[in-house]
C-alpha positions as a Markdown table, in Angstrom:
| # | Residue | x | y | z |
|---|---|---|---|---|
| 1 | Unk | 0.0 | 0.0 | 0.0 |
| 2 | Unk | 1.1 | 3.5 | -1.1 |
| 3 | Unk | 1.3 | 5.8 | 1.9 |
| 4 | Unk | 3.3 | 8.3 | 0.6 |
| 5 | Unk | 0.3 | 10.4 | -1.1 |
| 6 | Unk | -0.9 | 10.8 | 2.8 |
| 7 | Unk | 2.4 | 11.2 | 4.4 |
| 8 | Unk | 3.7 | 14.0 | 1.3 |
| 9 | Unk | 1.2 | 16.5 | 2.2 |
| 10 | Unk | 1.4 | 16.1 | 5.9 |
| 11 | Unk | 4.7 | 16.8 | 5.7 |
| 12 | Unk | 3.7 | 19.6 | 3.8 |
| 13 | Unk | 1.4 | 20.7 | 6.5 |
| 14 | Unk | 3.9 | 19.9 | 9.2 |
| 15 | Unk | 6.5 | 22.0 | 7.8 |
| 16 | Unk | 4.5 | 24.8 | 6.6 |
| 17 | Unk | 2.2 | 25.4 | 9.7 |
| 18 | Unk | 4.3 | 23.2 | 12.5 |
| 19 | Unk | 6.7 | 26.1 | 13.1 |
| 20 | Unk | 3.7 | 28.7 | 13.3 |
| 21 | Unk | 1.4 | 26.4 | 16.0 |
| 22 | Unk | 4.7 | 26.0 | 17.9 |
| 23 | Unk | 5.2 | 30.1 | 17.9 |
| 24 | Unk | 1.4 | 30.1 | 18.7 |
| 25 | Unk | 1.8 | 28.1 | 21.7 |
| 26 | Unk | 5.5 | 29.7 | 22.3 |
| 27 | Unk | 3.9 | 33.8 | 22.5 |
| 28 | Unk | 0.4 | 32.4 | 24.6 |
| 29 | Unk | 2.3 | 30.6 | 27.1 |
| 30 | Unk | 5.2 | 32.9 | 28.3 |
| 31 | Unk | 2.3 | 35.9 | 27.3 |
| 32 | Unk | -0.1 | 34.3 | 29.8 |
| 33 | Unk | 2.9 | 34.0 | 32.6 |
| 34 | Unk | 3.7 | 37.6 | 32.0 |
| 35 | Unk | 0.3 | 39.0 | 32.2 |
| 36 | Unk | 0.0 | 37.2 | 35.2 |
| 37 | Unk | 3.5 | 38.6 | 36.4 |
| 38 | Unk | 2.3 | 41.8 | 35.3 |
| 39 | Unk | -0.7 | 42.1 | 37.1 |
| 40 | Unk | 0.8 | 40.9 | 40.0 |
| 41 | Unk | 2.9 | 43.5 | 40.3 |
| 42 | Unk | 0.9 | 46.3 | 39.8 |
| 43 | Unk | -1.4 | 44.9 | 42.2 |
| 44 | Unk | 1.3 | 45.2 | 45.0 |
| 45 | Unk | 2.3 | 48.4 | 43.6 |
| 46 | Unk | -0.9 | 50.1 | 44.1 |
| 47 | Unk | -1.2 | 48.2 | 47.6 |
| 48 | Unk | 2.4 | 49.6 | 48.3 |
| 49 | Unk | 0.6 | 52.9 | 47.8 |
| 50 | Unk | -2.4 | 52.3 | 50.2 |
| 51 | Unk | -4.8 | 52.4 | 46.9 |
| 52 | Unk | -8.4 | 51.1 | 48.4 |
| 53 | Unk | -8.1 | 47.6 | 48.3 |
| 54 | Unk | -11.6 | 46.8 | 46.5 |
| 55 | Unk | -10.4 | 48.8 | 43.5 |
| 56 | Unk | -7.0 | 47.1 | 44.1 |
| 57 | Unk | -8.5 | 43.6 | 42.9 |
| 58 | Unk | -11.1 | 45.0 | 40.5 |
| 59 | Unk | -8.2 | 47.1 | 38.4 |
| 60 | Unk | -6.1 | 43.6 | 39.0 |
| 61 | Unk | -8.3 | 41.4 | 37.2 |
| 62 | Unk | -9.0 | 44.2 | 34.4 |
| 63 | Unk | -5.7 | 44.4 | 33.6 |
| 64 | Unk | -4.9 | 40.7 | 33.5 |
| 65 | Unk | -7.9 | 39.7 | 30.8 |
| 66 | Unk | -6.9 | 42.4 | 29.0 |
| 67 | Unk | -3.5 | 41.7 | 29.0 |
| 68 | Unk | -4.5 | 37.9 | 28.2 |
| 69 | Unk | -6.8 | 38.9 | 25.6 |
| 70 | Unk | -4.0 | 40.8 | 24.0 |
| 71 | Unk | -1.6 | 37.9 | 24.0 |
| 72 | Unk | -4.3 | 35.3 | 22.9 |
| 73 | Unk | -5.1 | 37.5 | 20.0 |
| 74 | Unk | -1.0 | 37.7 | 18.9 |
| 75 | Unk | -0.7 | 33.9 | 19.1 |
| 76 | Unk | -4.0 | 33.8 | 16.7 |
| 77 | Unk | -2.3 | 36.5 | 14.5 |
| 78 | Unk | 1.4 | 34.3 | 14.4 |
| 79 | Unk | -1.3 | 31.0 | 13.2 |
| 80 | Unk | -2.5 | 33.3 | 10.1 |
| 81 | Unk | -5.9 | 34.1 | 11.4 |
| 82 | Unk | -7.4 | 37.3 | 10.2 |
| 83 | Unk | -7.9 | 39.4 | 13.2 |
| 84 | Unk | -10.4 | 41.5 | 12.3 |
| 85 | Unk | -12.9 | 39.0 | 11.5 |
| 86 | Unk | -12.3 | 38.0 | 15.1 |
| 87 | Unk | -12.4 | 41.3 | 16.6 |
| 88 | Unk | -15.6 | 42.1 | 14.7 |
| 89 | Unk | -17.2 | 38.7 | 15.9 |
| 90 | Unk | -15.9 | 39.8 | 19.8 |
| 91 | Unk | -17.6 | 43.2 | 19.5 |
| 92 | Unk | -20.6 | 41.8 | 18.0 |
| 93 | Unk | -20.7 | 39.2 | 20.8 |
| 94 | Unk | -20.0 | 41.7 | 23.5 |
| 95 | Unk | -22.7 | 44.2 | 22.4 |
| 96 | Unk | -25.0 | 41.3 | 23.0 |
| 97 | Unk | -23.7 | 40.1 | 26.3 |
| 98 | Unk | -23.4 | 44.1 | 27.3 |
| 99 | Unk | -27.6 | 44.3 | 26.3 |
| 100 | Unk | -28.3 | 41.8 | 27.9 |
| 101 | Unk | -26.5 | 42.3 | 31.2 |
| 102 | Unk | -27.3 | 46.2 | 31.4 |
| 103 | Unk | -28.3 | 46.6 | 34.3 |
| 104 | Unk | -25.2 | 44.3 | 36.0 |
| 105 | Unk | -22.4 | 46.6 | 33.9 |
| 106 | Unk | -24.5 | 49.5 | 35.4 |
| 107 | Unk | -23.7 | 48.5 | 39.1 |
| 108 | Unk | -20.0 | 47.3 | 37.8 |
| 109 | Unk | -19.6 | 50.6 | 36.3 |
| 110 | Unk | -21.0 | 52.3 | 39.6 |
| 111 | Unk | -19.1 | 50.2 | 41.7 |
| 112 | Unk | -15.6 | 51.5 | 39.9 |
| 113 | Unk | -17.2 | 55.3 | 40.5 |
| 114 | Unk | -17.5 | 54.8 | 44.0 |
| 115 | Unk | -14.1 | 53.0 | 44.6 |
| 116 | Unk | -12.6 | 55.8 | 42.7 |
| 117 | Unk | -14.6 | 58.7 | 44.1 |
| 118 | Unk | -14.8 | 57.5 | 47.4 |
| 119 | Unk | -17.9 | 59.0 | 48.9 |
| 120 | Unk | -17.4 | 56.4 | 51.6 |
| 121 | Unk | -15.2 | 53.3 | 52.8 |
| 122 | Unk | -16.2 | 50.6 | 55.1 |
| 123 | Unk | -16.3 | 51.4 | 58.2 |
| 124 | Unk | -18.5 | 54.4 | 57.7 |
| 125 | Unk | -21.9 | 55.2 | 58.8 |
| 126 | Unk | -23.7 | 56.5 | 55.6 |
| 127 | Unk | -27.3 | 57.5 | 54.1 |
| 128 | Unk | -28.5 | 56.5 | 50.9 |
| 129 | Unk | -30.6 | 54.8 | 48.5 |
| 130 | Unk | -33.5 | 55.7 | 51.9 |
| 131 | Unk | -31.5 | 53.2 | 53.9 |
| 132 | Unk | -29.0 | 54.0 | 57.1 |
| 133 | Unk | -26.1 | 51.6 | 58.1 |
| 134 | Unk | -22.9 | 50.9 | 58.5 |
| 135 | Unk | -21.0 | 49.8 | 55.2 |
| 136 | Unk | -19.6 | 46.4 | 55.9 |
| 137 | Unk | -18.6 | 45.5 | 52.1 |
| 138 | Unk | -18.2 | 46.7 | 48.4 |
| 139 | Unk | -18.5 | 44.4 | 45.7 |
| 140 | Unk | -18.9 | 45.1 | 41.8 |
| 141 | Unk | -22.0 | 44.4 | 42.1 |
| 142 | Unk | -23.8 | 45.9 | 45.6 |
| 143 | Unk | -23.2 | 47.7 | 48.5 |
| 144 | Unk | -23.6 | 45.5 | 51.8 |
| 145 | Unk | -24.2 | 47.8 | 55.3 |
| 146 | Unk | -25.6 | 46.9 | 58.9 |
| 147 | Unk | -28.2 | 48.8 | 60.1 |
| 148 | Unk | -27.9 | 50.0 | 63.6 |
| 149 | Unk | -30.7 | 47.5 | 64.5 |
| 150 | Unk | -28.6 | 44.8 | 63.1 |
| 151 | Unk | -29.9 | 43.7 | 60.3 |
| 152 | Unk | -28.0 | 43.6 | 56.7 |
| 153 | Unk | -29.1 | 45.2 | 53.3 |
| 154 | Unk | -27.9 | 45.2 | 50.3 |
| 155 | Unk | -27.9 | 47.9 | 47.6 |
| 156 | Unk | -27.3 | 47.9 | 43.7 |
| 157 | Unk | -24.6 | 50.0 | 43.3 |
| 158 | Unk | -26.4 | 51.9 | 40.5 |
| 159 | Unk | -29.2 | 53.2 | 43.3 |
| 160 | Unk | -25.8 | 54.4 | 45.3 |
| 161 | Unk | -24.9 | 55.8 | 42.6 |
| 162 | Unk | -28.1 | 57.3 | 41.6 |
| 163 | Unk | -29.4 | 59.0 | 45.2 |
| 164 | Unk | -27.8 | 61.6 | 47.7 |
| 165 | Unk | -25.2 | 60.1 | 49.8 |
| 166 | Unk | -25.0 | 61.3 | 53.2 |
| 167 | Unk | -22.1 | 60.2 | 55.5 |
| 168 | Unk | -21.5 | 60.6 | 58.8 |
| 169 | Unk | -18.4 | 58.9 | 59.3 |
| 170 | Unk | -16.4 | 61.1 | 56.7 |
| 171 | Unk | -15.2 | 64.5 | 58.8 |
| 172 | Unk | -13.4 | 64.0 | 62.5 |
| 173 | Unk | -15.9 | 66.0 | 64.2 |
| 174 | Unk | -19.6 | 66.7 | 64.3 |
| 175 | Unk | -22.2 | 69.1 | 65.7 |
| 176 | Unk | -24.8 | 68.4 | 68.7 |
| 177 | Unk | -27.8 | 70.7 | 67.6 |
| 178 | Unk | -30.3 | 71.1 | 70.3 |
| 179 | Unk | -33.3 | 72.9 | 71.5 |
| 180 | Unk | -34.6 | 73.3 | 74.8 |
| 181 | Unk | -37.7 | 75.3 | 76.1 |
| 182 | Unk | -38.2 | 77.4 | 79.1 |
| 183 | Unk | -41.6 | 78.7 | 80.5 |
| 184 | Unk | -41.8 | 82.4 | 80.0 |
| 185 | Unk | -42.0 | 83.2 | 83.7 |
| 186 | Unk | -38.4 | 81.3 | 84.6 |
| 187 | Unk | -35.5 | 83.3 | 85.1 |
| 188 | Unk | -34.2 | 83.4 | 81.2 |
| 189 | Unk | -30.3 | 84.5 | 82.7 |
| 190 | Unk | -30.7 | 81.7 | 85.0 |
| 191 | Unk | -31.7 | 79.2 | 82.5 |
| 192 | Unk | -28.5 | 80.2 | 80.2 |
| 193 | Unk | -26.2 | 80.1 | 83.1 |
| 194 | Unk | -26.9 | 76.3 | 83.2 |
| 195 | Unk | -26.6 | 75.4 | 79.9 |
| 196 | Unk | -23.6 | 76.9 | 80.2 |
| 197 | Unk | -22.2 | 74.9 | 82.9 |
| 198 | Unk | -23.6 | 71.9 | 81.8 |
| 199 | Unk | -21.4 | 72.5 | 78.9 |
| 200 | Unk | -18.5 | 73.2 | 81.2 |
| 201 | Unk | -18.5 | 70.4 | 83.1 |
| 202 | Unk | -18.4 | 67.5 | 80.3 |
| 203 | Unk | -14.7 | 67.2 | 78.7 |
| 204 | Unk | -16.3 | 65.9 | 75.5 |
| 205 | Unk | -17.4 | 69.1 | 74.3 |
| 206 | Unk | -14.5 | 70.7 | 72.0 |
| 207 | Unk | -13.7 | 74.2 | 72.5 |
| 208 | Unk | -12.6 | 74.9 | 68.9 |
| 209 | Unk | -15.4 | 75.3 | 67.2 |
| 210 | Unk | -16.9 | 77.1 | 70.6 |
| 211 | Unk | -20.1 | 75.9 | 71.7 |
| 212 | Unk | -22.7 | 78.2 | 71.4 |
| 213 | Unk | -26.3 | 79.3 | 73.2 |
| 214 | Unk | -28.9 | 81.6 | 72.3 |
| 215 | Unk | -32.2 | 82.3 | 72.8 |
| 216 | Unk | -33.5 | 81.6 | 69.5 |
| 217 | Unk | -36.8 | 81.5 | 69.6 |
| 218 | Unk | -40.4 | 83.0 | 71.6 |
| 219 | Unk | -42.5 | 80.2 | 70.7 |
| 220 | Unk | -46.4 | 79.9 | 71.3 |
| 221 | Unk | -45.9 | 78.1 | 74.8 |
| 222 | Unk | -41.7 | 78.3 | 75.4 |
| 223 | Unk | -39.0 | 80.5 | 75.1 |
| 224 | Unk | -36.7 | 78.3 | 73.0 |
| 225 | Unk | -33.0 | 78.2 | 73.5 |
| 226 | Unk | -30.6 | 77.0 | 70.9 |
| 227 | Unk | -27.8 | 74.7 | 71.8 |
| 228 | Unk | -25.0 | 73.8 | 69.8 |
| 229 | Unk | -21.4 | 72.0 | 70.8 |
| 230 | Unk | -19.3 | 69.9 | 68.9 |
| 231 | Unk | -17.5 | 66.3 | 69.5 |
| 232 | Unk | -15.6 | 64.1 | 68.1 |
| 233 | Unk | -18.0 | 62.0 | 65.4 |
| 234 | Unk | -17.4 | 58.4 | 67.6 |
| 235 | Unk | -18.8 | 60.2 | 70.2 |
| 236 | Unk | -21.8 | 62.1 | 68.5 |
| 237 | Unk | -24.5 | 60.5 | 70.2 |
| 238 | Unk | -23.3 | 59.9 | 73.4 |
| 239 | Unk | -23.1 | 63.4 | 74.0 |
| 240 | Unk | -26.8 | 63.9 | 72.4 |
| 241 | Unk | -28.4 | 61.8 | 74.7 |
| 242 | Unk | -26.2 | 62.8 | 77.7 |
| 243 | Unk | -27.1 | 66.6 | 77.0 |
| 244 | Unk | -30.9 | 65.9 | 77.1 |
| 245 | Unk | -30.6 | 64.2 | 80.4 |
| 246 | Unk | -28.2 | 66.5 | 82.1 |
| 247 | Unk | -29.9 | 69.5 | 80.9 |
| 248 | Unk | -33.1 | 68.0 | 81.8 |
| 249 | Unk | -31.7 | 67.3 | 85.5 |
| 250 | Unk | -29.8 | 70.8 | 85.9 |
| 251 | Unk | -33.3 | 72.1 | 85.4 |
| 252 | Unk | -35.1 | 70.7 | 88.1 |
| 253 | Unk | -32.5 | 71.9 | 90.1 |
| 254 | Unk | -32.8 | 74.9 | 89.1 |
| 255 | Unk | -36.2 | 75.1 | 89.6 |
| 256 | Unk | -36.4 | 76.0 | 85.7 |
| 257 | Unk | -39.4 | 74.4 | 84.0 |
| 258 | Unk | -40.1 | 72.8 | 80.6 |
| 259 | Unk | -44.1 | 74.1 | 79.4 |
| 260 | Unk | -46.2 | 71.6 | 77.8 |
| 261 | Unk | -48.0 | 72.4 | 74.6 |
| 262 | Unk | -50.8 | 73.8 | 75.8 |
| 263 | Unk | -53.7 | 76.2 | 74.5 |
| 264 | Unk | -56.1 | 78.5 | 76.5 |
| 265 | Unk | -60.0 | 78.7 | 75.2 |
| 266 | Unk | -61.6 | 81.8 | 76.1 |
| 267 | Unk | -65.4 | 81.2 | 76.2 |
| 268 | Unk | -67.7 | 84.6 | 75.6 |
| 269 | Unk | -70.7 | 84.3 | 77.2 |
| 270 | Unk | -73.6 | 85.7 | 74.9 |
| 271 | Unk | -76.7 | 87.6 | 76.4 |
């Protein structure tokens, strides 16, 4: 039996495309442990320089499927495969997946806005999307908080994205705004005297911004004062529930009373 009209064009095949498959295989391999060398090391790079770790591994895994997509793409080129078909049979393909998962590349793309933005970090005690917690984690996907009650919600990133964010963890201190009403027939000196040294006499209060008091307000049943000190922002509402008691206490004391809402009826008697 004749072999040699199978064996002549392998041959032919072997020596005309062996040398290209074994470039192929050559560029993708040490490519692949390059990218991976690559992304490795601007992964520690941006670590070395305190970048926020979420974005840390998202920009890490970017960079290493592109990278990997570039390589695969060279090893397809050295093989003799028209590119461009390819690319335009990618894009085609990724303008479908991209349609289709819309609304998940929305809270990717949000997620990348808030890592680079950083309206908070976790740790922080934030408003948004009409929820309040604590933000626990930031995915690509959601934003994961603790309410104060305890319980855990996630967000799309997208509706982060999308609504006012408040945070109350952001600046070092914070402001105690108060109001507290006096009967009109109390000493109104008297009563500012002890806010005052309630103020005094608790070292959380800063003195930089000074605290303040004022008598902002002659209400319908109360002359209103306004109270304002500032804390440090751990220790924000220790010092708002303190004040309430304290002032409420110092007071009585005082003999200073807090009205009720109350309203007088004046009946007219008709002949």
């Amino acid at each position: 039996m004749d072999f040699s009209k199978y064996t002549e064009p392998a041959m032919l095949y072997i020596s005309e495309y062996g040398l290209k498959i074994i470039l192929a295989l050559t560029i993708f391999f040490i490519g692949k442990m390059v990218t991976k060398r690559a992304a490795a090391l601007i992964k520690n790079l941006m670590i070395k320089a305190h970048v926020d770790l979420t974005l840390v591994n998202f920009l890490a895994n970017v960079i290493y499927f592109v990278l990997l997509i570039v390589v695969v793409l060279a090893a397809l080129s050295t093989l003799g495969i028209n590119i461009a078909s390819f690319l335009a049979i990618f894009g085609a393909a990724s303008l479908a997946i991209g349609l289709a998962l819309k609304d998940s590349l929305s809270n990717i793309g949000a997620a990348v806005l808030i890592i680079i933005f950083r309206p908070f970090k976790v740790g922080d005690f934030v408003d948004t999307a009409g929820v309040s917690g604590t933000i626990e984690e930031i995915n690509l996907f959601s934003t994961i908080m603790a309410t104060p009650d305890n319980k855990t919600i996630m967000i799309p990133n997208s509706a982060v994205i999308g609504s006012n964010i408040i945070n109350f963890s952001n600046k070092p201190t914070r402001r105690v705004t108060l109001t507290f009403g006096i009967d009109y027939g109390d000493d109104l000196k008297l009563a500012k005297e002890v806010l005052w040294q309630v103020i005094k006499e608790d070292e959380r209060v800063l003195q930089d911004p000074a605290p303040f008091v004022a008598v902002a307000d002659l209400a319908d049943n109360s002359v209103n004062f306004e109270f304002r000190v500032w804390v440090k922002t751990e220790e924000y509402w220790a010092v708002h529930f303190d004040m309430i008691e304290k002032v409420k206490l110092a007071f009585d004391a005082n003999g200073i009373s807090i009205p009720f809402p109350q309203m007088n009826i004046h009946l007219q008697k008709k002949d």
